Coordinates of C-alpha atoms and ligand atoms in Angstrom, one line a residue:
Chain Z
M1 CA -5.1 -19.5 21.7
K2 CA -1.5 -18.3 22.3
T3 CA 0.1 -18.2 25.7
F4 CA 0.4 -14.9 27.5
S5 CA 2.3 -15.8 30.6
G6 CA 6.0 -15.8 31.4
K7 CA 9.0 -13.6 32.1
A8 CA 8.8 -9.9 31.4
L9 CA 11.2 -7.7 29.6
F10 CA 11.1 -4.1 30.6
L11 CA 11.8 -1.5 27.8
D12 CA 11.9 1.8 29.6
R13 CA 11.3 4.2 26.7
D14 CA 8.5 6.0 24.8
D15 CA 8.0 5.8 21.0
I16 CA 9.8 2.5 20.2
N17 CA 9.2 2.3 16.5
T18 CA 8.8 -0.6 14.1
D19 CA 12.2 0.0 12.6
E20 CA 13.7 -0.7 16.0
I21 CA 11.5 -3.7 16.4
I22 CA 12.5 -5.1 13.0
P23 CA 14.8 -3.2 10.6
A24 CA 13.4 -2.6 7.1
K25 CA 16.2 -4.6 5.5
Y26 CA 14.6 -7.8 6.7
L27 CA 11.3 -7.2 5.0
T28 CA 12.3 -9.4 2.1
E29 CA 12.2 -12.5 4.2
N30 CA 9.6 -15.0 3.0
T31 CA 8.7 -16.6 6.3
K32 CA 7.8 -15.2 9.7
Q33 CA 10.2 -17.5 11.5
A34 CA 13.2 -16.1 9.5
L35 CA 12.7 -12.8 11.4
K36 CA 13.6 -14.4 14.7
P37 CA 17.3 -13.3 15.1
Y38 CA 16.6 -9.7 14.1
L39 CA 14.1 -8.6 16.7
F40 CA 15.2 -5.3 18.3
E41 CA 18.5 -5.4 16.3
D42 CA 18.5 -1.6 16.0
M43 CA 17.0 -0.9 19.4
N44 CA 17.9 2.5 20.7
L45 CA 18.2 1.9 24.5
E46 CA 21.3 2.1 26.5
G47 CA 22.7 -1.2 27.8
F48 CA 20.1 -3.2 25.7
N49 CA 21.5 -6.3 24.0
N50 CA 19.0 -8.1 21.8
K51 CA 20.9 -11.4 21.9
K52 CA 21.1 -11.5 25.7
D53 CA 18.1 -9.6 27.1
L54 CA 15.5 -11.4 25.1
Q55 CA 16.4 -14.8 26.4
E56 CA 13.4 -16.6 28.0
K57 CA 11.3 -13.5 27.9
S58 CA 7.8 -13.7 26.6
I59 CA 6.2 -10.4 27.6
I60 CA 7.2 -6.8 27.0
I61 CA 6.4 -4.0 29.3
T62 CA 7.0 -0.5 27.9
R63 CA 5.7 3.0 27.9
E64 CA 4.0 5.4 25.4
N65 CA 3.3 4.9 21.7
F66 CA 4.9 1.5 21.2
G67 CA 5.0 0.3 17.5
C68 CA 4.9 3.7 15.9
G69 CA 6.4 4.3 12.4
S70 CA 5.8 2.1 9.5
S71 CA 2.8 -0.2 9.6
R72 CA 4.7 -3.3 8.8
E73 CA 3.2 -6.5 10.2
H74 CA 6.7 -7.9 10.5
A75 CA 6.9 -6.2 13.9
P76 CA 4.3 -8.5 15.6
W77 CA 5.7 -11.5 13.6
A78 CA 9.2 -10.8 14.9
L79 CA 7.9 -10.7 18.4
E80 CA 5.8 -13.9 17.8
A81 CA 8.9 -15.7 16.3
N82 CA 10.6 -15.0 19.6
G83 CA 7.7 -16.4 21.7
I84 CA 6.5 -12.9 22.7
N85 CA 2.7 -12.7 22.4
L86 CA 2.0 -9.9 24.8
V87 CA 3.1 -6.3 25.0
I88 CA 1.8 -4.1 27.9
A89 CA 2.3 -0.4 27.4
S90 CA 0.7 2.9 28.3
S91 CA -0.3 3.4 24.6
F92 CA 0.3 1.9 21.2
A93 CA 0.4 3.2 17.6
R94 CA -3.0 2.3 16.2
I95 CA -1.9 0.1 13.3
F96 CA 0.6 -1.8 15.4
K97 CA -2.2 -2.6 17.9
R98 CA -4.5 -3.8 15.2
N99 CA -1.8 -6.0 13.7
M100 CA -1.1 -7.6 17.1
F101 CA -4.7 -8.7 17.6
N102 CA -5.0 -9.7 14.0
C103 CA -2.1 -12.1 14.7
G104 CA -4.0 -13.4 17.8
M105 CA -1.5 -11.6 20.0
M106 CA -2.3 -9.0 22.7
A107 CA -1.4 -5.3 22.9
V108 CA -2.8 -4.3 26.3
E109 CA -2.9 -0.7 27.4
L110 CA -2.7 0.3 31.1
S111 CA -2.8 3.8 32.4
P112 CA 0.5 5.7 32.7
E113 CA 0.2 5.6 36.5
V114 CA -0.1 1.9 36.6
I115 CA 2.8 1.5 34.1
N116 CA 4.9 3.9 36.2
R117 CA 4.1 1.8 39.4
I118 CA 4.9 -1.5 37.6
F119 CA 8.3 0.0 36.4
S120 CA 9.2 1.3 39.9
V121 CA 8.2 -1.9 41.7
F122 CA 9.3 -4.6 39.2
S123 CA 11.7 -3.4 36.5
N124 CA 14.8 -4.2 38.5
S125 CA 13.8 -7.7 39.4
E126 CA 13.1 -10.9 37.5
T127 CA 9.3 -10.6 37.0
E128 CA 6.9 -13.4 36.1
I129 CA 3.5 -12.5 34.8
E130 CA 0.5 -14.8 34.8
T131 CA -2.4 -13.8 32.5
L132 CA -5.9 -14.8 33.5
F133 CA -7.5 -14.1 30.2
D134 CA -11.1 -14.9 31.2
E135 CA -10.8 -12.6 34.2
S136 CA -9.0 -9.9 32.3
S137 CA -6.2 -9.6 34.8
F138 CA -2.5 -10.1 35.2
T139 CA -0.6 -11.2 38.3
L140 CA 2.9 -9.9 38.5
K141 CA 5.4 -11.7 40.7
A142 CA 9.0 -10.9 41.7
G143 CA 10.3 -12.8 44.7
E144 CA 7.9 -12.1 47.5
I145 CA 6.2 -9.1 45.8
K146 CA 3.0 -9.9 44.1
E147 CA 0.4 -7.6 42.5
S148 CA -2.7 -8.0 40.4
V149 CA -3.8 -5.6 37.6
N150 CA -6.9 -5.6 35.6
F151 CA -7.0 -4.9 31.9
E152 CA -9.6 -4.1 29.2
I153 CA -9.7 -5.2 25.6
S154 CA -12.6 -4.9 23.2
E155 CA -15.0 -7.7 22.5
F156 CA -13.8 -8.1 19.0
D157 CA -10.1 -8.2 20.1
R158 CA -11.1 -10.8 22.7
A159 CA -12.7 -12.9 19.9
L160 CA -9.6 -12.6 17.7
V161 CA -7.3 -13.7 20.6
M162 CA -9.6 -16.7 21.3
A163 CA -9.6 -17.7 17.6
G164 CA -5.9 -17.3 17.3
G165 CA -6.0 -14.3 15.0
W166 CA -7.9 -12.9 12.1
V167 CA -7.0 -15.7 9.6
E168 CA -8.4 -18.3 12.0
Y169 CA -11.3 -16.1 12.9
A170 CA -12.3 -15.4 9.3
D171 CA -11.7 -19.0 8.3
S172 CA -14.1 -20.4 10.9
R173 CA -16.7 -17.7 10.5
Y174 CA -17.1 -16.8 6.8
Chain H
M1 CA -30.0 10.9 2.6
G2 CA -28.0 10.0 -0.5
K3 CA -24.8 8.1 -0.6
T4 CA -21.4 8.4 -2.2
I5 CA -20.2 5.9 -4.7
A6 CA -17.8 4.5 -2.1
E7 CA -20.6 4.0 0.4
K8 CA -22.8 2.4 -2.1
I9 CA -20.2 -0.2 -3.2
F10 CA -19.1 -0.8 0.4
E11 CA -22.6 -1.3 1.7
S12 CA -23.6 -3.6 -1.0
H13 CA -20.7 -5.9 -0.1
I14 CA -21.1 -6.0 3.7
I15 CA -21.5 -9.5 5.1
D16 CA -20.7 -8.9 8.8
N17 CA -20.2 -6.2 11.4
P18 CA -18.1 -8.0 14.1
C19 CA -17.6 -4.8 16.2
D20 CA -18.7 -1.2 16.2
D21 CA -16.7 0.4 13.4
I22 CA -15.4 -2.7 11.6
Y23 CA -17.2 -4.2 8.7
V24 CA -16.4 -7.4 6.8
I25 CA -17.0 -7.1 3.1
R26 CA -17.1 -9.6 0.2
L27 CA -14.4 -9.1 -2.4
D28 CA -14.7 -9.3 -6.2
A29 CA -11.0 -9.5 -6.8
V30 CA -7.7 -10.1 -4.9
F31 CA -4.5 -9.2 -6.7
C32 CA -1.1 -10.4 -5.8
H33 CA 2.6 -9.6 -6.6
E34 CA 5.8 -11.3 -5.7
I35 CA 7.0 -9.0 -2.9
T36 CA 4.1 -9.2 -0.4
T37 CA 2.4 -12.4 -1.4
P38 CA 5.1 -15.0 -0.7
I39 CA 5.0 -14.5 3.1
A40 CA 1.2 -14.8 3.0
I41 CA 1.5 -18.0 1.0
N42 CA 4.0 -19.5 3.4
D43 CA 1.9 -18.5 6.4
L44 CA -1.2 -20.1 4.9
I45 CA 0.9 -23.3 4.3
A46 CA 2.2 -23.2 7.9
R47 CA -1.4 -23.0 9.1
G48 CA -2.5 -25.9 6.9
K49 CA -4.7 -23.5 4.9
D50 CA -3.0 -23.5 1.5
R51 CA -6.3 -22.7 -0.3
V52 CA -7.7 -20.0 -2.7
F53 CA -11.3 -18.9 -2.3
D54 CA -12.0 -18.5 -6.0
I55 CA -9.3 -19.0 -8.6
S56 CA -11.2 -16.8 -11.1
K57 CA -11.1 -13.9 -8.7
V58 CA -7.4 -14.1 -7.6
K59 CA -4.9 -12.7 -10.1
A60 CA -1.1 -12.6 -9.8
V61 CA 1.9 -11.0 -11.4
I62 CA 5.6 -10.9 -11.0
D63 CA 6.4 -7.3 -11.5
H64 CA 8.6 -5.6 -8.9
V65 CA 11.9 -7.1 -9.9
S66 CA 11.7 -8.7 -13.3
P67 CA 13.6 -10.6 -14.5
A68 CA 14.9 -11.6 -11.0
K69 CA 18.2 -9.9 -10.2
D70 CA 19.5 -12.3 -7.5
S71 CA 18.6 -15.5 -5.7
K72 CA 16.4 -13.7 -3.2
T73 CA 14.1 -12.1 -5.8
A74 CA 14.2 -15.3 -7.8
T75 CA 12.9 -17.2 -4.7
Q76 CA 10.1 -14.6 -4.3
G77 CA 9.1 -15.2 -7.9
K78 CA 9.3 -18.9 -7.5
I79 CA 7.1 -19.0 -4.4
L80 CA 4.4 -17.0 -6.3
R81 CA 4.8 -19.0 -9.5
D82 CA 4.6 -22.4 -7.7
W83 CA 1.5 -21.3 -5.8
A84 CA -0.2 -20.0 -8.9
R85 CA 0.4 -23.3 -10.7
R86 CA -0.6 -25.4 -7.7
H87 CA -3.9 -23.6 -7.5
K88 CA -4.4 -23.3 -11.3
I89 CA -4.7 -19.6 -11.1
R90 CA -5.5 -18.7 -14.7
D91 CA -4.5 -15.1 -14.6
F92 CA -0.9 -15.3 -13.6
Y93 CA 1.5 -13.1 -15.5
D94 CA 5.0 -14.5 -15.4
I95 CA 8.2 -12.9 -16.8
G96 CA 7.7 -12.2 -20.5
R97 CA 4.0 -11.5 -20.2
N98 CA 4.2 -9.4 -17.1
G99 CA 3.9 -5.7 -16.4
V100 CA 3.5 -3.4 -13.4
C101 CA 0.5 -4.7 -11.5
H102 CA -1.6 -1.5 -11.4
A103 CA -1.1 -1.1 -15.2
I104 CA -1.6 -4.7 -16.3
F105 CA -4.6 -5.7 -14.2
P106 CA -6.8 -2.8 -15.5
E107 CA -5.6 -3.4 -19.1
K108 CA -6.9 -7.0 -18.8
G109 CA -10.3 -5.7 -17.7
F110 CA -10.0 -6.9 -14.1
A111 CA -11.0 -3.6 -12.5
R112 CA -14.7 -2.9 -13.0
P113 CA -17.1 -0.3 -11.7
G114 CA -18.7 -1.5 -8.4
F115 CA -16.0 -4.0 -7.6
T116 CA -14.3 -4.4 -4.3
I117 CA -10.6 -5.2 -4.7
I118 CA -7.7 -5.6 -2.3
M119 CA -4.0 -6.2 -2.9
G120 CA -0.9 -6.3 -0.6
D121 CA 0.3 -3.0 -2.2
S122 CA -0.4 0.6 -1.2
H123 CA -1.1 1.8 -4.7
T124 CA -4.1 -0.6 -5.1
C125 CA -6.1 2.6 -4.9
T126 CA -5.4 3.0 -8.6
Y127 CA -8.4 0.8 -9.5
G128 CA -10.7 3.5 -8.1
A129 CA -10.3 5.1 -11.5
F130 CA -12.8 2.6 -12.8
G131 CA -15.3 3.3 -10.0
A132 CA -14.1 0.4 -7.9
F133 CA -13.5 0.4 -4.2
A134 CA -9.9 -0.8 -4.0
A135 CA -7.7 -0.8 -0.9
G136 CA -4.1 -1.7 -0.3
V137 CA -3.8 -4.1 2.7
G138 CA -1.2 -5.8 4.9
T139 CA -0.2 -9.4 4.8
T140 CA -2.8 -10.8 7.3
D141 CA -5.6 -9.1 5.3
L142 CA -4.2 -10.4 2.1
E143 CA -4.1 -13.9 3.5
V144 CA -7.7 -13.7 4.5
G145 CA -8.6 -12.3 1.1
I146 CA -6.9 -15.2 -0.7
L147 CA -8.4 -17.7 1.7
K148 CA -12.0 -16.4 2.1
G149 CA -12.6 -13.6 -0.3
V150 CA -13.4 -11.2 2.5
C151 CA -11.8 -8.2 4.1
A152 CA -12.4 -6.2 7.3
L153 CA -12.4 -2.5 6.9
R154 CA -13.7 0.7 8.6
Y155 CA -16.8 2.3 7.1
P156 CA -15.4 4.7 4.5
E157 CA -16.1 8.4 4.7
T158 CA -15.5 10.3 1.5
I159 CA -13.7 13.5 0.7
R160 CA -14.8 15.0 -2.5
I161 CA -12.4 17.0 -4.6
N162 CA -14.1 19.0 -7.4
V163 CA -11.5 19.8 -10.1
T164 CA -12.6 22.7 -12.2
G165 CA -11.2 25.2 -14.6
K166 CA -9.1 25.0 -17.8
M167 CA -5.8 23.3 -17.6
Q168 CA -2.9 25.3 -19.0
K169 CA -0.6 24.0 -21.7
G170 CA 2.0 21.7 -20.1
V171 CA -0.2 20.8 -17.1
F172 CA -1.2 17.1 -16.7
A173 CA -3.1 14.8 -14.3
K174 CA 0.2 14.3 -12.4
D175 CA 0.4 18.1 -11.7
I176 CA -3.1 18.1 -10.5
I177 CA -2.7 15.2 -8.1
L178 CA 0.5 16.6 -6.8
S179 CA -1.2 19.9 -6.2
V180 CA -4.1 18.1 -4.4
I181 CA -1.6 16.4 -2.1
G182 CA 0.2 19.7 -1.6
L183 CA -3.2 21.2 -0.8
I184 CA -4.5 18.7 1.8
G185 CA -1.2 17.2 3.0
V186 CA 0.1 13.7 3.3
N187 CA -2.4 13.0 6.1
G188 CA -5.2 15.0 4.6
A189 CA -7.3 12.0 3.7
T190 CA -6.2 9.4 6.2
N191 CA -8.8 6.6 6.4
N192 CA -11.0 8.3 3.9
V193 CA -11.8 7.8 0.3
I194 CA -11.0 10.6 -2.1
E195 CA -13.7 11.0 -4.8
F196 CA -12.2 12.9 -7.7
A197 CA -15.0 14.8 -9.5
G198 CA -15.8 17.8 -11.6
P199 CA -15.5 18.6 -15.3
V200 CA -11.7 18.3 -15.4
V201 CA -11.9 14.7 -14.2
S202 CA -14.8 13.8 -16.5
N203 CA -12.8 14.9 -19.4
M204 CA -9.8 12.8 -18.4
S205 CA -8.7 9.6 -20.2
M206 CA -8.6 6.4 -18.1
D207 CA -4.8 6.7 -18.0
A208 CA -5.1 10.1 -16.5
R209 CA -7.7 9.0 -14.0
M210 CA -5.4 6.2 -13.0
T211 CA -2.6 8.7 -12.4
M212 CA -4.9 10.6 -10.1
C213 CA -6.3 7.7 -8.1
N214 CA -2.8 6.0 -7.9
M215 CA -1.6 8.8 -5.7
A216 CA -4.6 9.0 -3.4
I217 CA -2.6 7.0 -0.9
E218 CA 0.1 9.7 -0.8
A219 CA -2.6 11.8 1.0
G220 CA -3.3 8.9 3.3
A221 CA -6.6 7.8 1.5
T222 CA -7.7 4.2 1.5
C223 CA -8.9 4.6 -2.0
G224 CA -9.2 7.2 -4.8
I225 CA -12.4 6.9 -6.8
C226 CA -13.9 8.4 -10.0
A227 CA -17.5 8.0 -11.2
P228 CA -17.7 5.6 -14.1
D229 CA -18.9 7.2 -17.3
M230 CA -18.7 6.6 -21.1
T231 CA -14.9 6.8 -21.0
T232 CA -14.9 3.9 -18.5
V233 CA -17.4 2.0 -20.7
E234 CA -15.2 2.5 -23.8
Y235 CA -12.1 1.4 -22.0
L236 CA -13.7 -1.8 -20.7
W237 CA -16.0 -2.5 -23.7
D238 CA -14.1 -5.6 -25.0
F239 CA -14.5 -7.2 -21.6
I240 CA -18.1 -6.3 -20.9
R241 CA -19.8 -6.4 -24.2
D242 CA -21.3 -9.9 -23.6
E243 CA -22.7 -8.8 -20.3
Y244 CA -24.3 -5.5 -21.4
K245 CA -24.9 -5.9 -25.1
T246 CA -24.9 -2.1 -25.7
K247 CA -22.7 0.7 -24.3
E248 CA -25.7 2.6 -23.2
K249 CA -26.9 -0.3 -21.1
A250 CA -23.5 -0.6 -19.5
L251 CA -23.4 3.1 -18.8
E252 CA -26.9 2.9 -17.2
A253 CA -25.9 0.1 -15.0
F254 CA -22.7 1.9 -13.9
Q255 CA -24.4 5.2 -13.2
I256 CA -26.6 3.7 -10.5
L257 CA -23.4 3.4 -8.6
C258 CA -22.5 7.1 -8.9
S259 CA -22.7 9.4 -5.9
D260 CA -26.2 10.8 -5.2
P261 CA -26.5 14.6 -5.4
D262 CA -27.4 14.8 -1.8
A263 CA -24.7 12.4 -0.6
S264 CA -22.8 13.7 2.5
Y265 CA -19.1 14.1 2.4
A266 CA -16.5 14.4 5.2
K267 CA -15.2 17.4 3.3
T268 CA -15.6 19.0 -0.1
V269 CA -12.6 20.7 -1.7
Q270 CA -13.0 23.0 -4.7
H271 CA -9.8 22.9 -6.8
D272 CA -9.7 25.3 -9.7
V273 CA -6.7 24.3 -11.8
S274 CA -6.9 27.3 -14.3
S275 CA -3.8 28.9 -12.8
L276 CA -2.0 25.7 -11.9
E277 CA 1.5 25.4 -13.4
P278 CA 3.5 22.3 -13.8
V279 CA 4.8 21.2 -10.3
A280 CA 7.5 18.9 -8.9
T281 CA 8.4 17.8 -5.4
F282 CA 11.5 19.1 -3.7
G283 CA 11.8 17.1 -0.4
Y284 CA 11.1 13.7 1.0
R285 CA 7.4 14.0 1.2
P286 CA 5.0 14.0 -1.7
D287 CA 3.3 17.2 -0.3
N288 CA 6.5 19.1 -0.6
I289 CA 5.7 20.7 -3.9
K290 CA 6.7 23.7 -5.8
P291 CA 6.1 25.1 -9.3
V292 CA 8.7 23.7 -11.7
K293 CA 9.7 27.3 -12.5
A294 CA 10.8 27.7 -8.9
M295 CA 13.0 24.7 -9.2
E296 CA 14.5 25.6 -12.5
G297 CA 18.1 24.6 -12.7
T298 CA 18.0 21.9 -10.0
K299 CA 20.7 19.4 -10.9
I300 CA 19.5 15.9 -12.0
D301 CA 21.5 12.7 -12.5
Q302 CA 18.8 10.5 -13.9
V303 CA 15.4 10.8 -15.5
Y304 CA 13.0 8.0 -14.9
I305 CA 9.8 7.6 -16.9
G306 CA 7.6 4.7 -15.9
S307 CA 5.8 3.1 -13.0
C308 CA 2.1 2.5 -12.1
T309 CA 1.7 6.3 -11.9
N310 CA 3.0 7.3 -15.3
G311 CA 4.2 4.4 -17.4
R312 CA 1.1 4.1 -19.6
I313 CA 0.7 4.9 -23.3
D314 CA -0.6 8.5 -22.7
D315 CA 2.5 9.2 -20.7
L316 CA 4.9 7.8 -23.2
R317 CA 3.3 9.7 -26.0
V318 CA 3.6 13.0 -24.1
A319 CA 7.2 12.4 -23.2
A320 CA 8.1 11.3 -26.8
E321 CA 6.4 14.3 -28.3
I322 CA 8.8 16.5 -26.3
L323 CA 11.8 14.3 -26.9
K324 CA 11.3 14.0 -30.6
G325 CA 14.3 15.3 -32.5
N326 CA 16.2 16.1 -29.3
K327 CA 19.0 14.4 -27.4
I328 CA 19.1 14.1 -23.7
S329 CA 21.8 16.1 -21.9
D330 CA 25.2 14.5 -21.5
S331 CA 25.1 15.3 -17.8
L332 CA 22.4 12.8 -17.0
R333 CA 21.0 9.4 -18.0
G334 CA 17.5 8.5 -19.0
V335 CA 15.5 5.4 -18.3
V336 CA 12.1 4.7 -19.6
S337 CA 10.0 1.6 -18.6
P338 CA 6.8 1.0 -20.5
A339 CA 4.5 -0.4 -17.8
T340 CA 3.1 -3.5 -19.7
P341 CA 3.9 -5.5 -22.8
K342 CA 0.8 -4.1 -24.5
I343 CA 2.0 -0.5 -23.8
Y344 CA 5.5 -1.5 -25.0
R345 CA 4.1 -2.9 -28.3
Q346 CA 1.9 0.1 -28.8
A347 CA 4.9 2.4 -28.2
L348 CA 6.9 0.4 -30.7
D349 CA 4.1 0.6 -33.3
E350 CA 3.7 4.3 -32.8
G351 CA 7.5 4.9 -33.2
L352 CA 7.8 6.1 -29.6
I353 CA 10.5 3.6 -28.7
T354 CA 12.6 4.8 -31.5
V355 CA 12.2 8.4 -30.3
F356 CA 13.4 7.4 -26.8
L357 CA 16.3 5.4 -28.2
E358 CA 17.4 8.2 -30.5
A359 CA 17.2 10.7 -27.7
G360 CA 19.6 8.5 -25.7
F361 CA 17.2 6.8 -23.3
C362 CA 17.6 3.3 -22.0
V363 CA 14.4 1.4 -22.6
T364 CA 13.7 -1.3 -20.1
N365 CA 11.3 -4.2 -20.1
P366 CA 8.0 -3.6 -18.2
T367 CA 8.8 -3.7 -14.4
C368 CA 8.6 -1.6 -11.3
G369 CA 12.4 -1.5 -11.4
A370 CA 13.8 1.7 -10.2
C371 CA 10.6 3.0 -8.7
L372 CA 11.3 1.1 -5.5
G373 CA 15.1 1.2 -5.8
M374 CA 15.5 -2.5 -6.4
S375 CA 16.7 -2.7 -10.0
N376 CA 16.9 -0.9 -13.5
G377 CA 18.2 2.5 -12.3
V378 CA 19.0 2.5 -8.6
L379 CA 20.5 5.8 -7.6
A380 CA 24.0 6.3 -6.0
E381 CA 24.4 8.2 -2.8
G382 CA 23.9 11.9 -3.4
E383 CA 22.2 11.5 -6.8
A384 CA 18.9 13.1 -7.8
C385 CA 16.3 11.6 -10.1
A386 CA 13.6 13.4 -11.9
S387 CA 10.9 10.7 -11.8
T388 CA 7.3 10.1 -12.9
T389 CA 6.8 7.7 -10.0
N390 CA 4.8 8.4 -6.9
R391 CA 7.1 8.2 -3.8
N392 CA 10.0 10.5 -2.9
F393 CA 10.6 9.0 0.5
I394 CA 14.2 9.1 1.7
G395 CA 16.2 6.3 0.0
R396 CA 13.2 5.2 -2.1
M397 CA 15.2 4.9 -5.4
G398 CA 18.5 4.0 -3.6
K399 CA 20.2 4.9 -0.4
G400 CA 21.1 8.5 -0.1
G401 CA 19.2 9.4 -3.4
M402 CA 16.8 12.2 -3.9
V403 CA 13.6 11.8 -6.0
H404 CA 11.8 14.7 -7.6
L405 CA 8.3 13.6 -8.6
M406 CA 6.9 15.2 -11.7
S407 CA 4.8 14.6 -14.9
P408 CA 6.3 12.8 -17.9
A409 CA 6.3 16.1 -19.8
T410 CA 8.4 17.8 -17.2
A411 CA 10.6 14.8 -16.9
A412 CA 11.2 14.7 -20.7
A413 CA 12.0 18.5 -20.8
T414 CA 14.3 18.0 -17.8
A415 CA 16.1 15.2 -19.6
I416 CA 16.9 17.4 -22.6
A417 CA 18.0 20.4 -20.4
G418 CA 20.0 18.4 -17.9
H419 CA 18.3 20.1 -15.0
I420 CA 14.7 20.5 -13.8
T421 CA 12.9 22.7 -16.2
N422 CA 9.4 23.6 -17.4
S423 CA 8.1 21.6 -20.3
K424 CA 6.5 24.7 -21.8
L425 CA 10.0 25.7 -23.0
F426 CA 10.1 22.6 -25.2
N427 CA 6.8 23.0 -26.9
G428 CA 5.1 20.5 -24.6
R429 CA 1.3 20.4 -24.7
Ligands
LIG501 S1 5.6 0.9 -9.9 FE1 6.4 1.6 -7.9 S2 4.6 2.3 -6.7 FE2 3.9 1.1 -8.5 S3 3.5 -0.9 -7.7 FE3 5.6 -0.9 -8.6 S4 6.9 -0.3 -6.9 FE4 4.8 0.1 -6.3

């Protein structure tokens, strides 16, 4: 199973599409690792710098409809190549979400209210998230502030995460 | 209650139901090409799972850029070639024997009624022309297909399109499928299977059915599908004669698969094509269609005849018939790409290649080439191409280029005129 704990990167925008996550011109790469330097290269967010802001981050927190646009699986791969296995958002594009779990990664939806609160409380401080997978909860910590949030994922998605993705799941089961 | 052909095939292949709406099915064939497979191969290697579930069911071809145009595409070909050799994959078509995947695999008899097929390519839906359930998939699904011969999919609901009426002169399968996409929209069949039925489809050749099913994805469908009949049997006969002994026996076996009269459909669309005229696309979406007449005079810089949609022998015959004795306009260039070596040879034998050359066309070797804007006819910024391919997305044939999708007949007539025009003017069928 992959790790889902670490420092959070806040992307305060709706509709971040897969072209922003990984531009189409890198789809000709032949390994997942080769995508690493290009994650969020064309990100449309004021003040964002993909070289600087991604450092040491392993979780993304964002808003509505993350991963919309083309269904390319290069989007989760580019995240994974950068050690980011968990995206928390108020909603996801359907195929992106499937691709995440198929890769043994997690795309977790929280209500817009909870996302709003997390943004208002944590987005300006260095935030550490601890994921308690068995308990389906996150603990967010920034300095003295600490908060626990529960999440829900389907049974199948849980099994995929535990197996390490669809390839591993299928290989052990069929 | 009865079942549709897609439901029958799907259900007979289910091996697991890991969650509510997801079913795992057994695959009869997994097809691979050099663009989407290398990353799957490398990932399998990285996982220590460089295996192939059944080398007789996995087929591969180098087709998208052939011969390689630079070191990047050469590397993609090499990864696929090395992998095919390493695993002793018999049916691997390397440069020289290769053709566009969705044309060469059917030609070799690899698409059969009742088969489940996946490939890392969106136009995998083409094989539905044979009464197969065939879906384009992403890399992770392709990896699992190669490794285990299974795929996880949603239960397919079917949209039935009954094509009726009498086709006018100059109207072809391409016009019908474009009109269907125009009718239901680019999302009109998302996550569904489109079953093409009715007398017009029954009377179509396999080449024409492939043109129809090929573009099912442009309406969002997982798969296009046609009921197998005697035309299917005739096409496949050389490959299935040992199995079935007589054509009637083969037909009988295939007809068990066909949709039951009381099958239930998500939607049934009646499409009378009697008044349909030749059509073409005008925008960046395949459902942006207009009668060719309404686009008469649109300036064109290149005519492209080829691809998995319309690069087959029927298509070349129709185009050559119109081009015969004519020269293409000085204001544009023409590129024709027979989709496989067999089609190329047939076109040579029938004198079609000579017609193209005399008309002033550039005849390329079989490859996807310009269809995806990677080689053999990439457009310059601001140029427009009259094309028999299937996608007109922005930049598809080159950055800043416009693609007008149309039938080979309309493309040939356009080549002569120098601008979009109706093939009827040129004694097209
Ligand atoms: S001819 Fe075009 S659409 Fe068909 S497989 Fe090749 S690139 Fe894809």
